Tab-separated table of C-alpha atoms and ligand atoms in Angstrom:
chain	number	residue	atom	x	y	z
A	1008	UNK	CA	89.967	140.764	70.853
A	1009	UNK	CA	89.746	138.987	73.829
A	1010	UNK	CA	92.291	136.347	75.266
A	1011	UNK	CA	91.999	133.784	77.925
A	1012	UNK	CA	94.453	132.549	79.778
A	1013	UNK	CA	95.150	129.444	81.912
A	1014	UNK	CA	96.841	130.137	84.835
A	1015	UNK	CA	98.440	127.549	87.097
A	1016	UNK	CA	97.951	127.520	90.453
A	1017	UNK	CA	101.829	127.711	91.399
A	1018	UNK	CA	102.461	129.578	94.715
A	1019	UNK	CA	103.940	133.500	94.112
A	1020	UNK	CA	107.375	133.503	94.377
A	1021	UNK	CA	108.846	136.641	96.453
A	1022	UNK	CA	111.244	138.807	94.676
A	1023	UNK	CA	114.697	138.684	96.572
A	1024	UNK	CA	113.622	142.911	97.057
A	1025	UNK	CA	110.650	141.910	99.010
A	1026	UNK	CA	112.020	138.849	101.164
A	1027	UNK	CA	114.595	141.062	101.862
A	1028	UNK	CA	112.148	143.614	103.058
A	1029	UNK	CA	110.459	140.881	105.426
A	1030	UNK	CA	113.453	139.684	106.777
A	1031	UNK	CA	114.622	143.061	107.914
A	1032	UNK	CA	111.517	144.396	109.346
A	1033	UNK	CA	111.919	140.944	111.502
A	1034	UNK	CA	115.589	142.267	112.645
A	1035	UNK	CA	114.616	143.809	116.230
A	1036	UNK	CA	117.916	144.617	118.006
A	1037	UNK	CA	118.128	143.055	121.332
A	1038	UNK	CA	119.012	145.374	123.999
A	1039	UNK	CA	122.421	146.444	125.221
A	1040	UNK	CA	125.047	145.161	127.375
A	1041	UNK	CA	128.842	146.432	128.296
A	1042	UNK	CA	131.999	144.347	127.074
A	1043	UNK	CA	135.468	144.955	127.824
A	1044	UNK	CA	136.904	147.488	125.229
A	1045	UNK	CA	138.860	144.976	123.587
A	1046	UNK	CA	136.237	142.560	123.398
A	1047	UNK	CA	134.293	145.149	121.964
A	1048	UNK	CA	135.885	145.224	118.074
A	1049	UNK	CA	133.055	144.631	115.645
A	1050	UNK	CA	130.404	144.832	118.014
A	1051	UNK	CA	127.851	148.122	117.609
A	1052	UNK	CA	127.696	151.047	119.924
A	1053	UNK	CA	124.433	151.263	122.108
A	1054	UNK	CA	124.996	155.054	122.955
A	1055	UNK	CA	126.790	158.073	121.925
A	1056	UNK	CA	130.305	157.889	123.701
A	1057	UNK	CA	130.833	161.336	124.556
A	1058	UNK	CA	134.670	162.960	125.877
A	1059	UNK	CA	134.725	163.056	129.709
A	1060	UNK	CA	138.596	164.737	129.509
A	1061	UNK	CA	140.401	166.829	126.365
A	1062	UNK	CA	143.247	164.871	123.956
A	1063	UNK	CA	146.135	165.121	124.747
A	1064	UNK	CA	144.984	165.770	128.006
A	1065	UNK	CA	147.921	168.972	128.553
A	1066	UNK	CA	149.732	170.995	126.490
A	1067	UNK	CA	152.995	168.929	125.740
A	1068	UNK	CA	156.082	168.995	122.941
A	1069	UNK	CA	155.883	167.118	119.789
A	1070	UNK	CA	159.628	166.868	119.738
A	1071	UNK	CA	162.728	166.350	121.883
A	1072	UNK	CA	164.082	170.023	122.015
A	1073	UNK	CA	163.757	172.906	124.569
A	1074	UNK	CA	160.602	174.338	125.708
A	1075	UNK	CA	160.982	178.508	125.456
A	1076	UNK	CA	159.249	181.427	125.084
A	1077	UNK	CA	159.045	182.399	121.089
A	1078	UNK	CA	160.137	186.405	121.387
A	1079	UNK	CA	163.200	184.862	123.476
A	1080	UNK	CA	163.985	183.093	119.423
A	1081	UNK	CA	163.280	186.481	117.369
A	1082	UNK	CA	165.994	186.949	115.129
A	1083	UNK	CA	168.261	183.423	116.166
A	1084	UNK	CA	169.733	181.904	113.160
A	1085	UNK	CA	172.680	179.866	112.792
A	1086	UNK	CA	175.148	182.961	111.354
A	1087	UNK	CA	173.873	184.554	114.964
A	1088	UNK	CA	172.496	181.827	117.792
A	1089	UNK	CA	170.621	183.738	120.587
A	1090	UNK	CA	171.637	182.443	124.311
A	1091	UNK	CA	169.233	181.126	126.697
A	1092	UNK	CA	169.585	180.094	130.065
A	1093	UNK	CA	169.383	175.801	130.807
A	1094	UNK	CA	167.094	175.867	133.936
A	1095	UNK	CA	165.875	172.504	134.267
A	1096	UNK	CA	164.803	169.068	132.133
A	1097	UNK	CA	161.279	168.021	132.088
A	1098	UNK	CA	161.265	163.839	130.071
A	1099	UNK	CA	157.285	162.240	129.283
A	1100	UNK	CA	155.961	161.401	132.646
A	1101	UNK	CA	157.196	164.335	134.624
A	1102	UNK	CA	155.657	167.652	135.487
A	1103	UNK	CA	157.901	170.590	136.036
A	1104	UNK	CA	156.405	173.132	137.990
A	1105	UNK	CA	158.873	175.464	137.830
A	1106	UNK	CA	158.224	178.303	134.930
A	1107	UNK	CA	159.991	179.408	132.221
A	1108	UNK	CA	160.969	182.733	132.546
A	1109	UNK	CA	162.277	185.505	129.706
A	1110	UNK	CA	165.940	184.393	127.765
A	1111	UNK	CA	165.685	180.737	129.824
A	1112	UNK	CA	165.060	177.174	128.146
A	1113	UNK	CA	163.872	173.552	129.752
A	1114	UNK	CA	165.599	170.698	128.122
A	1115	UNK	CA	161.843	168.745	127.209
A	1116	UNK	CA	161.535	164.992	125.586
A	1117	UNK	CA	158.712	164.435	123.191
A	1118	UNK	CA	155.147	163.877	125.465
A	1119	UNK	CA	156.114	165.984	128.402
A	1120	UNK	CA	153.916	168.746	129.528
A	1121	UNK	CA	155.107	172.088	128.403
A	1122	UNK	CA	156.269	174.091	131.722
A	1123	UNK	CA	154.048	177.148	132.928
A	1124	UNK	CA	155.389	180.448	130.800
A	1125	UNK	CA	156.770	178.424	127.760
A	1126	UNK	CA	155.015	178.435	124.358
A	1127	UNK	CA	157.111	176.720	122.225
A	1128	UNK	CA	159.424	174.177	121.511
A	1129	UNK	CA	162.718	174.736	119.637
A	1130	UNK	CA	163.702	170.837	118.145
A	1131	UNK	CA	167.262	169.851	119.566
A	1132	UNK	CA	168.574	169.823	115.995
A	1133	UNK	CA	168.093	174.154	115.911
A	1134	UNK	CA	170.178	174.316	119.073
A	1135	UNK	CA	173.447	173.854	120.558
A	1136	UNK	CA	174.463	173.484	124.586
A	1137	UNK	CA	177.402	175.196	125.583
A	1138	UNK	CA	178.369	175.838	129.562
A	1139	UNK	CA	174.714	175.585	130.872
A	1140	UNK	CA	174.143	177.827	127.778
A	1141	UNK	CA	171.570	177.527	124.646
A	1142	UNK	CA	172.292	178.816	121.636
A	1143	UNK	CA	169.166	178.817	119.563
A	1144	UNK	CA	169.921	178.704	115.945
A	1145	UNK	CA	166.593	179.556	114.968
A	1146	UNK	CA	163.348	181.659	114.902
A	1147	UNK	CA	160.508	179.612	116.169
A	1148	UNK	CA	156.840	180.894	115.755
A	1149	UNK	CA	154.637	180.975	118.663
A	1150	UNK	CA	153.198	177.588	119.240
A	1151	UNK	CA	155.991	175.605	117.275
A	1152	UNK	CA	156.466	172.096	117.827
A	1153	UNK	CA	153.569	171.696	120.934
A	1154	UNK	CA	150.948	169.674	120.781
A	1155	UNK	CA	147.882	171.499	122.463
A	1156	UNK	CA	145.306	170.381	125.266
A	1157	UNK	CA	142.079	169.042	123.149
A	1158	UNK	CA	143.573	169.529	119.568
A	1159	UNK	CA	142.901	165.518	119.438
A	1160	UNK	CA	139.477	166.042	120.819
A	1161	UNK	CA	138.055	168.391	123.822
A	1162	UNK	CA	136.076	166.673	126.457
A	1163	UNK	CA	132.117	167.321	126.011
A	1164	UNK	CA	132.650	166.185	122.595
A	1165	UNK	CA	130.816	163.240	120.891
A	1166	UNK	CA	133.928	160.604	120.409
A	1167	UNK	CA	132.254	157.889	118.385
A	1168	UNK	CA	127.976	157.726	117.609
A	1169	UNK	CA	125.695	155.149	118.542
A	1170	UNK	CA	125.210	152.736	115.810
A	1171	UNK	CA	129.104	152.789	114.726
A	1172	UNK	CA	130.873	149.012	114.753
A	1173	UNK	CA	134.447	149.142	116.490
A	1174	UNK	CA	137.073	148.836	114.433
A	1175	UNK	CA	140.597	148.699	114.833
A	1176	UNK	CA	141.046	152.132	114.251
A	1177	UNK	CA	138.471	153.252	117.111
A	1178	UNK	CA	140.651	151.602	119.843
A	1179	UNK	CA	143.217	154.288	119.569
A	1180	UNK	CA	140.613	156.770	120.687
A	1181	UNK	CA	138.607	154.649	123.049
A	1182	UNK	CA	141.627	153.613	125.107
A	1183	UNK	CA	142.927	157.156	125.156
A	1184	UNK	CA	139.614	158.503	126.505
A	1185	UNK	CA	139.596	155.613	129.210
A	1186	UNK	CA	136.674	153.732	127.808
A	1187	UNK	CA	137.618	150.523	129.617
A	1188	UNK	CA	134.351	149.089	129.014
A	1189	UNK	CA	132.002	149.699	126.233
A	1190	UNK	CA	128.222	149.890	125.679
A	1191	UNK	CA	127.340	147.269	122.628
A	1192	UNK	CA	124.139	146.230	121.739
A	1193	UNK	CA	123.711	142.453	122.644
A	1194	UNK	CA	124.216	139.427	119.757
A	1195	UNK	CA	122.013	137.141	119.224
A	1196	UNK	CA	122.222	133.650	119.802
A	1197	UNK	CA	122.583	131.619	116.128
A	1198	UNK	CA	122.039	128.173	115.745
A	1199	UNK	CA	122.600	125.576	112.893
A	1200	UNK	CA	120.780	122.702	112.426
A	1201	UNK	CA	122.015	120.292	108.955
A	1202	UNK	CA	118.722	117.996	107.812
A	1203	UNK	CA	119.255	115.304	105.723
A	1204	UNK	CA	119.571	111.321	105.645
A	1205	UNK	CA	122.486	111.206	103.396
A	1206	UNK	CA	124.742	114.170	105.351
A	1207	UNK	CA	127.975	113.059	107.708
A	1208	UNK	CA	130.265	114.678	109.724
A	1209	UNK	CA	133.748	115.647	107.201
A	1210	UNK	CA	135.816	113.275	109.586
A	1211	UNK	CA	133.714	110.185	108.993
A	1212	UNK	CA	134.523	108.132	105.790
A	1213	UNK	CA	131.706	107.914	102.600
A	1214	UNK	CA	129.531	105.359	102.820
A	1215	UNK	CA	127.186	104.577	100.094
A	1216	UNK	CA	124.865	107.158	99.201
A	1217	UNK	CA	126.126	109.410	101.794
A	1218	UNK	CA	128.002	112.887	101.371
A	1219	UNK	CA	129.774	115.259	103.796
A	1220	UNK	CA	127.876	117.724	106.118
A	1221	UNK	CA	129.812	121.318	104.532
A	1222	UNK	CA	126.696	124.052	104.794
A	1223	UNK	CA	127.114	123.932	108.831
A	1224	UNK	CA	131.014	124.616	108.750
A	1225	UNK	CA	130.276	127.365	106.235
A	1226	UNK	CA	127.353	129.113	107.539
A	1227	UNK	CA	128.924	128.977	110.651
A	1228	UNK	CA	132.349	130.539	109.469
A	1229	UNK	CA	130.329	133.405	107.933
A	1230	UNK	CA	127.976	133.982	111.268
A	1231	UNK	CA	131.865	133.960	112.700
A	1232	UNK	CA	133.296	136.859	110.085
A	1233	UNK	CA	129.919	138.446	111.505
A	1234	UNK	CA	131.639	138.100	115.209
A	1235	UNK	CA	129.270	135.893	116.141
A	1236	UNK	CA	129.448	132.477	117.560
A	1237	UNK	CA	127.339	129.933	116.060
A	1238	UNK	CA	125.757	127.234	118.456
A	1239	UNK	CA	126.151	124.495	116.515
A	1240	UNK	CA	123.375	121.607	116.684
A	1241	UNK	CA	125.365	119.152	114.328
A	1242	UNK	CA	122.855	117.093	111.864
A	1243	UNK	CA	119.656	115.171	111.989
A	1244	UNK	CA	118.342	112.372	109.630
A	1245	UNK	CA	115.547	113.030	107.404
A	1246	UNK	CA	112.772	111.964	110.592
A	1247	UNK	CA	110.335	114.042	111.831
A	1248	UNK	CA	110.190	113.386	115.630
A	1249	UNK	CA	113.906	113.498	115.418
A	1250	UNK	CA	114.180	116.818	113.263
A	1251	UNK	CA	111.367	118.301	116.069
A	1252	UNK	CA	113.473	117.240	118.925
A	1253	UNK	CA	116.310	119.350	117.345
A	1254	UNK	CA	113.991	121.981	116.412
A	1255	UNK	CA	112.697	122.547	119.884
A	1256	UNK	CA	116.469	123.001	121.329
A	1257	UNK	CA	117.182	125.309	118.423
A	1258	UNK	CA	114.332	127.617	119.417
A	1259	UNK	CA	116.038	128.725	122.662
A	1260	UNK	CA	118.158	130.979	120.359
A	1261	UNK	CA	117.155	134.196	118.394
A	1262	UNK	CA	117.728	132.926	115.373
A	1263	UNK	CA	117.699	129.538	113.704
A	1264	UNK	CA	119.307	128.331	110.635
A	1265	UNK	CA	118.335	125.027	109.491
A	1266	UNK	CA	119.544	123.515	106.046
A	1267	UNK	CA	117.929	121.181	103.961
A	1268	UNK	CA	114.622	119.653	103.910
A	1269	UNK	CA	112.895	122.874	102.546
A	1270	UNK	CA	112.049	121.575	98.560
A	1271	UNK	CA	108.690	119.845	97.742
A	1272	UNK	CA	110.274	116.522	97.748
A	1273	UNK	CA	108.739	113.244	99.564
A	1274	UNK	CA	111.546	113.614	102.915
A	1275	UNK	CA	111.517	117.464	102.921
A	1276	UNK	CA	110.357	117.482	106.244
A	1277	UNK	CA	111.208	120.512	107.731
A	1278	UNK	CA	108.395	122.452	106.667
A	1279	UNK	CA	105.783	120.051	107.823
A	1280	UNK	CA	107.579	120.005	111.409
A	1281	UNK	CA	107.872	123.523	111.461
A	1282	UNK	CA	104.302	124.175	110.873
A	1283	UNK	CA	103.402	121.130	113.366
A	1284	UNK	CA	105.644	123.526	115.862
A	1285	UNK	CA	103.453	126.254	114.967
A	1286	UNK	CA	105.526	128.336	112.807
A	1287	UNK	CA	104.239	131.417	111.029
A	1288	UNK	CA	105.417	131.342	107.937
A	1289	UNK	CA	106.594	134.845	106.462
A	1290	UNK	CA	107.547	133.719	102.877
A	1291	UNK	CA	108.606	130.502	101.235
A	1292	UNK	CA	110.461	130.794	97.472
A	1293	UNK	CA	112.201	133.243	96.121
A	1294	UNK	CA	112.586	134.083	92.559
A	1295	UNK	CA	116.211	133.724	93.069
A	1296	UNK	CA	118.296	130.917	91.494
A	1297	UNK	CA	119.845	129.455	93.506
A	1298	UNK	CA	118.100	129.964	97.058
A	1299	UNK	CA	114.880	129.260	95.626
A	1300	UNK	CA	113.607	127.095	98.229
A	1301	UNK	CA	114.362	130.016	101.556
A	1302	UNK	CA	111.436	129.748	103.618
A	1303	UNK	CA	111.456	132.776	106.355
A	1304	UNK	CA	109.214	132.590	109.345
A	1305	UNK	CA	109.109	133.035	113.047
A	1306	UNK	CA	109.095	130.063	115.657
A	1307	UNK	CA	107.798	131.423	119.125
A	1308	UNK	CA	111.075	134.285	120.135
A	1309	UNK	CA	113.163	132.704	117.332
A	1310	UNK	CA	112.840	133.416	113.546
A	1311	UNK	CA	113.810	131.009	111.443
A	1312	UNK	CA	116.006	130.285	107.876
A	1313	UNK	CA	114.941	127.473	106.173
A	1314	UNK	CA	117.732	127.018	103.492
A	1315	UNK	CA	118.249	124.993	100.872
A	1316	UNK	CA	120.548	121.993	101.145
A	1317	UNK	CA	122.704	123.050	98.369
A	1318	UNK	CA	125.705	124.113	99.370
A	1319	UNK	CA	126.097	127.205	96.692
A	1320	UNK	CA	122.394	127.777	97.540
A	1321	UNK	CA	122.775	128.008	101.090
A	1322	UNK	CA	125.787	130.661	100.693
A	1323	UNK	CA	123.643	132.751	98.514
A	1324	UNK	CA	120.853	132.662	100.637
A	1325	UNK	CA	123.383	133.774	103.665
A	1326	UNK	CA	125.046	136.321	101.516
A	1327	UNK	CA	120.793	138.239	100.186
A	1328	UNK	CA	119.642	137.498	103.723
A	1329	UNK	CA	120.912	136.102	106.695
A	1330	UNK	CA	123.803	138.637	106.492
A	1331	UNK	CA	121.649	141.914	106.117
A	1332	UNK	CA	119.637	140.295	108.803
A	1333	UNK	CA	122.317	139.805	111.218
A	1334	UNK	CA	123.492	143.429	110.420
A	1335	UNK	CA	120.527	145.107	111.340
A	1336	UNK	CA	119.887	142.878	114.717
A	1337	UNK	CA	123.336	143.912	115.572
A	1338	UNK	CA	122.967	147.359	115.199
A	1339	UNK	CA	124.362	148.607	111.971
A	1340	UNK	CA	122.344	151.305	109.791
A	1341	UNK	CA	123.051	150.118	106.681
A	1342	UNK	CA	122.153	146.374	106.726
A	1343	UNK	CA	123.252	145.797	102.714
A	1344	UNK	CA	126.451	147.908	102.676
A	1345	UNK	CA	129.461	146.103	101.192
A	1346	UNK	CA	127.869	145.519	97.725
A	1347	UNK	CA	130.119	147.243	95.083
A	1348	UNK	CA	129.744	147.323	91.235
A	1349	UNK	CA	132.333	146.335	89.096
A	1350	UNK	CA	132.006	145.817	85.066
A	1351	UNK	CA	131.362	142.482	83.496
A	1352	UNK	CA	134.255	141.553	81.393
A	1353	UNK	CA	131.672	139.073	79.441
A	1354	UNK	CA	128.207	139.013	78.254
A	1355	UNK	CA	125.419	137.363	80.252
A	1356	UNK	CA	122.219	135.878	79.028
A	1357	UNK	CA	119.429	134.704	81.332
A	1358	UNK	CA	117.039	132.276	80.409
A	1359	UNK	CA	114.557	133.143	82.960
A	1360	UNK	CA	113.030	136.741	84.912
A	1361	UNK	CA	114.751	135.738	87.918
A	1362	UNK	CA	117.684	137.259	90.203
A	1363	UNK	CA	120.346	135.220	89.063
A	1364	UNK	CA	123.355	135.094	91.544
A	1365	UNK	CA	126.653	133.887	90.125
A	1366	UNK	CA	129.972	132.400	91.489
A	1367	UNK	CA	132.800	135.498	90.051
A	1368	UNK	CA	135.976	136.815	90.372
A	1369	UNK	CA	136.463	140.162	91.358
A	1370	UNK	CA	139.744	141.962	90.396
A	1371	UNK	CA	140.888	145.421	89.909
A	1372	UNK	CA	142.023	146.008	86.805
A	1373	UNK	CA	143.475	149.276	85.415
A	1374	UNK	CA	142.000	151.281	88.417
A	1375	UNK	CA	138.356	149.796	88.048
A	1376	UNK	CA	136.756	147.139	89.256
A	1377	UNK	CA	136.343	143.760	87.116
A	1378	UNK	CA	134.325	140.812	87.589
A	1379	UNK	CA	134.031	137.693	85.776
A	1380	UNK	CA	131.290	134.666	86.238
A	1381	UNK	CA	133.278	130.931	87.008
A	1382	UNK	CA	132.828	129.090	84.148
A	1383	UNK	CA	130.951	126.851	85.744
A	1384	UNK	CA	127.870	127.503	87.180
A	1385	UNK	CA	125.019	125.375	89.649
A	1386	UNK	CA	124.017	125.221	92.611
A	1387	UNK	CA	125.883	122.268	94.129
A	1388	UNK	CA	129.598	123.351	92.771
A	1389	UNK	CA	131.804	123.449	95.568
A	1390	UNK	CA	134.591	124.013	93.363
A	1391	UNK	CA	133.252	127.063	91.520
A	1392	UNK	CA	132.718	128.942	94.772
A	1393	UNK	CA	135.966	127.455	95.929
A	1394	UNK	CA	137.564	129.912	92.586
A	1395	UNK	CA	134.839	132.585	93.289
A	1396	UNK	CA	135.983	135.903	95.680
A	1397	UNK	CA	132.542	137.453	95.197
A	1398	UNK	CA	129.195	136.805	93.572
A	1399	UNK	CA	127.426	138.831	90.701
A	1400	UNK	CA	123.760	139.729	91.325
A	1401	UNK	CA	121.778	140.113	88.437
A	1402	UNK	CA	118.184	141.536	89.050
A	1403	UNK	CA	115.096	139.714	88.338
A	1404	UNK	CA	114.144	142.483	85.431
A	1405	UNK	CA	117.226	142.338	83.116
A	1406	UNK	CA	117.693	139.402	81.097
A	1407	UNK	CA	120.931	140.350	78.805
A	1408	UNK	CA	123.902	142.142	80.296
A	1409	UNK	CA	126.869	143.326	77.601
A	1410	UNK	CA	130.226	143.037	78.342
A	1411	UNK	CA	131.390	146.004	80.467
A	1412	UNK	CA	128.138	146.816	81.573
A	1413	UNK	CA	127.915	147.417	85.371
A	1414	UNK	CA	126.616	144.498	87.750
A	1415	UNK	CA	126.223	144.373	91.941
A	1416	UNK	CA	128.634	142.352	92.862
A	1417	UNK	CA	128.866	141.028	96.809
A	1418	UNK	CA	132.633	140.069	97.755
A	1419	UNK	CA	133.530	137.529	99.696
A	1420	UNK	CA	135.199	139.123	102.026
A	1421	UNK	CA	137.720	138.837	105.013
A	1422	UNK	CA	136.725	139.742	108.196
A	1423	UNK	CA	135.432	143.135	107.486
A	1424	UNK	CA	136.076	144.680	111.082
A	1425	UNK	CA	139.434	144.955	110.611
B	2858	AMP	P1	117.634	119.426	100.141
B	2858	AMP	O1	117.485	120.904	100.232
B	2858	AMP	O2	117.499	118.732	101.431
B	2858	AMP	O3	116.716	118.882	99.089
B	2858	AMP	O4	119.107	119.156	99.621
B	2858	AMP	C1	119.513	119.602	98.337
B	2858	AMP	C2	120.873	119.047	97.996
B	2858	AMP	O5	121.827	119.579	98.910
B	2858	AMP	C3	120.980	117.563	98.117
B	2858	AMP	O6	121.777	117.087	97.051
B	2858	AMP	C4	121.657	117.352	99.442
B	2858	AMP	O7	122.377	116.150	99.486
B	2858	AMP	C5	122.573	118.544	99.530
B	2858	AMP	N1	122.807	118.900	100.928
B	2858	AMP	C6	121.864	119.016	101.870
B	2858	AMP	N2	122.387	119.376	103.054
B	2858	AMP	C7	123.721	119.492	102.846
B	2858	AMP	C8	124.803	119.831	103.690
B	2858	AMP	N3	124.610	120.119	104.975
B	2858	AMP	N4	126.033	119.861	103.163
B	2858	AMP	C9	126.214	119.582	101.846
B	2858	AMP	N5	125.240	119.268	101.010
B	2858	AMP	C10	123.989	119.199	101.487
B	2859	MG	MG1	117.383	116.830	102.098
């Protein structure tokens, strides 16, 4: 039997898998260029940073005691202390040239370079002074209580890779090494651009028909959680010489977002302009609700995010794309790390093969991760993402989910560099 089928001529949508896949193979990094160490947290590392010098740089104590020789202790206990000689003091800071000899002891503060001829360090607790006398109260093994040259790290060694983001916990080790500067690879230049006739600033009072401007505060807080400061072009009216004028100042950055104006509707401009610009196009709709509208292209040295106006939209389209993208440019290996999987504590039904990205609240519950879709959904709820700390992905293939099955989830998260 043979079946014929109407088709309708509907543009393919791309699956969120493949836009992402376009988007990323657009991510070029942009060269390198040296901060300041501490302007360098979050930013990427352009080259291996490799040990010039050993931590700790000499062998020093761990503890305030006296630096001795270990077969001077053999035997000490507190029933019978072994005497040593007091022959000098040696505090953090100071070098003490002279050496430690058989049966004597340097008084030594924790951080000061063991003298020449001691090996060990007997803590000021497991001794007594008595007339220029120590009386060791205990056996220390060889080695006991110092910290030695290049047990930290030993120069010639590879401190932190190329391709790792500074953290907090890299300083440590940076500073210690005498990385003043850093190399980072260079961030590009973001700009955000608000379309649309009804949208004012969230100082100016409502007028009729109108509604406040939030995507460009949020996208721009999120390109700032990314370390990157967003060059913010304010908003433009629903006119096309006026959203060109805008368009052609946003293209002296790497990347442009612009919201709105990216539907099929009548005053959905920015399409039209874009292509008058001469904008290749890369894709336009995903099968994502929301984000449907994204349109993805490249605008002479600039590529460009076409969101949707909706404000839930616009995050989700930030969260699947912009994000990864801004990852990658910057450096990182793993563009889409972050995502963790947590159990549904309900059952989901779609109505449609689409990826389906929810408003949720992640918890940990009894050790695991939970998450749990707002109960209100759509993509203009402000309020919904306002109770939302992460989003639940569901892929474009699975239409029914059962409670505690496991979903991707994508947190909202803090600043994740620190
Ligand atoms: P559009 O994508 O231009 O069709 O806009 C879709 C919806 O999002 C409309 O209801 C707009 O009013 C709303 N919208 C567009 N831009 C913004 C914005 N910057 N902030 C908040 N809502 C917006
Ligand atoms: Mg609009």
């Amino acid at each position: 039997m043979t079946m014929t089928q109407t088709y309708i001529a509907t543009p393919r949508l791309t699956s969120v898998e493949e836009a992402r896949r376009i988007v990323l193979e657009q991510a070029v990094m942009l060269g390198s260029e040296r901060v300041r160490l501490e302007d360098g947290i979050g930013r990427v590392l352009a080259q291996d940073l490799i040990a010039e010098a050993s931590l700790p740089p000499f062998d020093n104590s761990a503890m305030d005691g006296y630096a001795v020789r270990s077969s001077d202790t053999t035997g000490a206990s507190r029933e019978h202390p072994l005497t040593l000689r007091l022959v000098g003091e040696v505090a953090a800071g100071e070098v003490l040239e002279r050496a430690v000899s058989r049966r004597e002891a340097v008084k030594i503060m924790t951080g000061a370079p063991l003298p020449p001829g001691a090996d060990s360090v007997v803590a000021l607790e497991e001794a007594r002074v008595r007339n220029g006398l120590v009386e060791i109260l205990a056996d220390v093994a060889l080695g006991r209580h110092v910290r030695n040259a290049g047990e930290d790290i030993k120069a010639g060694d590879t401190a932190l890779a190329a391709g790792t983001r500074i953290r907090v916990q890299h300083l440590g080790l940076l500073a210690g090494l005498g990385y003043a500067e850093v190399p980072v690879f260079r961030l590009p230049r973001v700009a955000v651009l608000a379309t649309g006739s009804e949208l004012i600033s969230i100082d100016e009072p409502l007028g009729p028909g109108k509604i406040r401007n939030s995507n460009s505060l949020v996208l721009g807080a999120f390109l700032r959680q990314l370390g990157i400061e967003p060059v913010d072009l304010g908003t433009v009216v629903d006119e096309r010489d006026l959203i060109r004028q805008q368009l052609e100042e946003a293209a002296t950055c790497d990347v442009i977002l612009i919201s709105g104006g990216v539907s099929v509707g009548e005053h959905d401009l920015v399409k039209r302009v874009l292509r008058d610009l001469g904008m290749k196009t890369l894709f336009w709709r995903v099968n994502m609700k929301p984000g449907k509208p994204l349109l993805f292209g490249r605008l002479r040295n600039s590529v460009i995010f076409g969101l949707p106006g909706n404000p839930i939209s616009c995050v989700v389209c930030f969260l699947e794309f912009i994000a990864p993208y801004v990852r990658k440019v910057t450096g990182e290996d793993d563009p889409t790390d972050g995502l963790v999987r947590a159990r549904l504590t309900q059952p989901l039904r779609k109505k449609e093969p689409k990826t389906l990205l929810l408003t949720a609240q992640l918890r940990e519950e009894a050790g695991t991760l939970a998450v749990t879709a707002t109960p209100q959904q759509g993509s203009g709820m402000l309020k919904s993402l306002a109770q939302a700390n992460a989003f639940i992905v569901v892929p474009e293939d699975i239409m029914e989910l059962a409670a505690g099955s496991l979903v991707e989830v994508i947190p909202l998260g803090g600043d994740p560099w620190l």
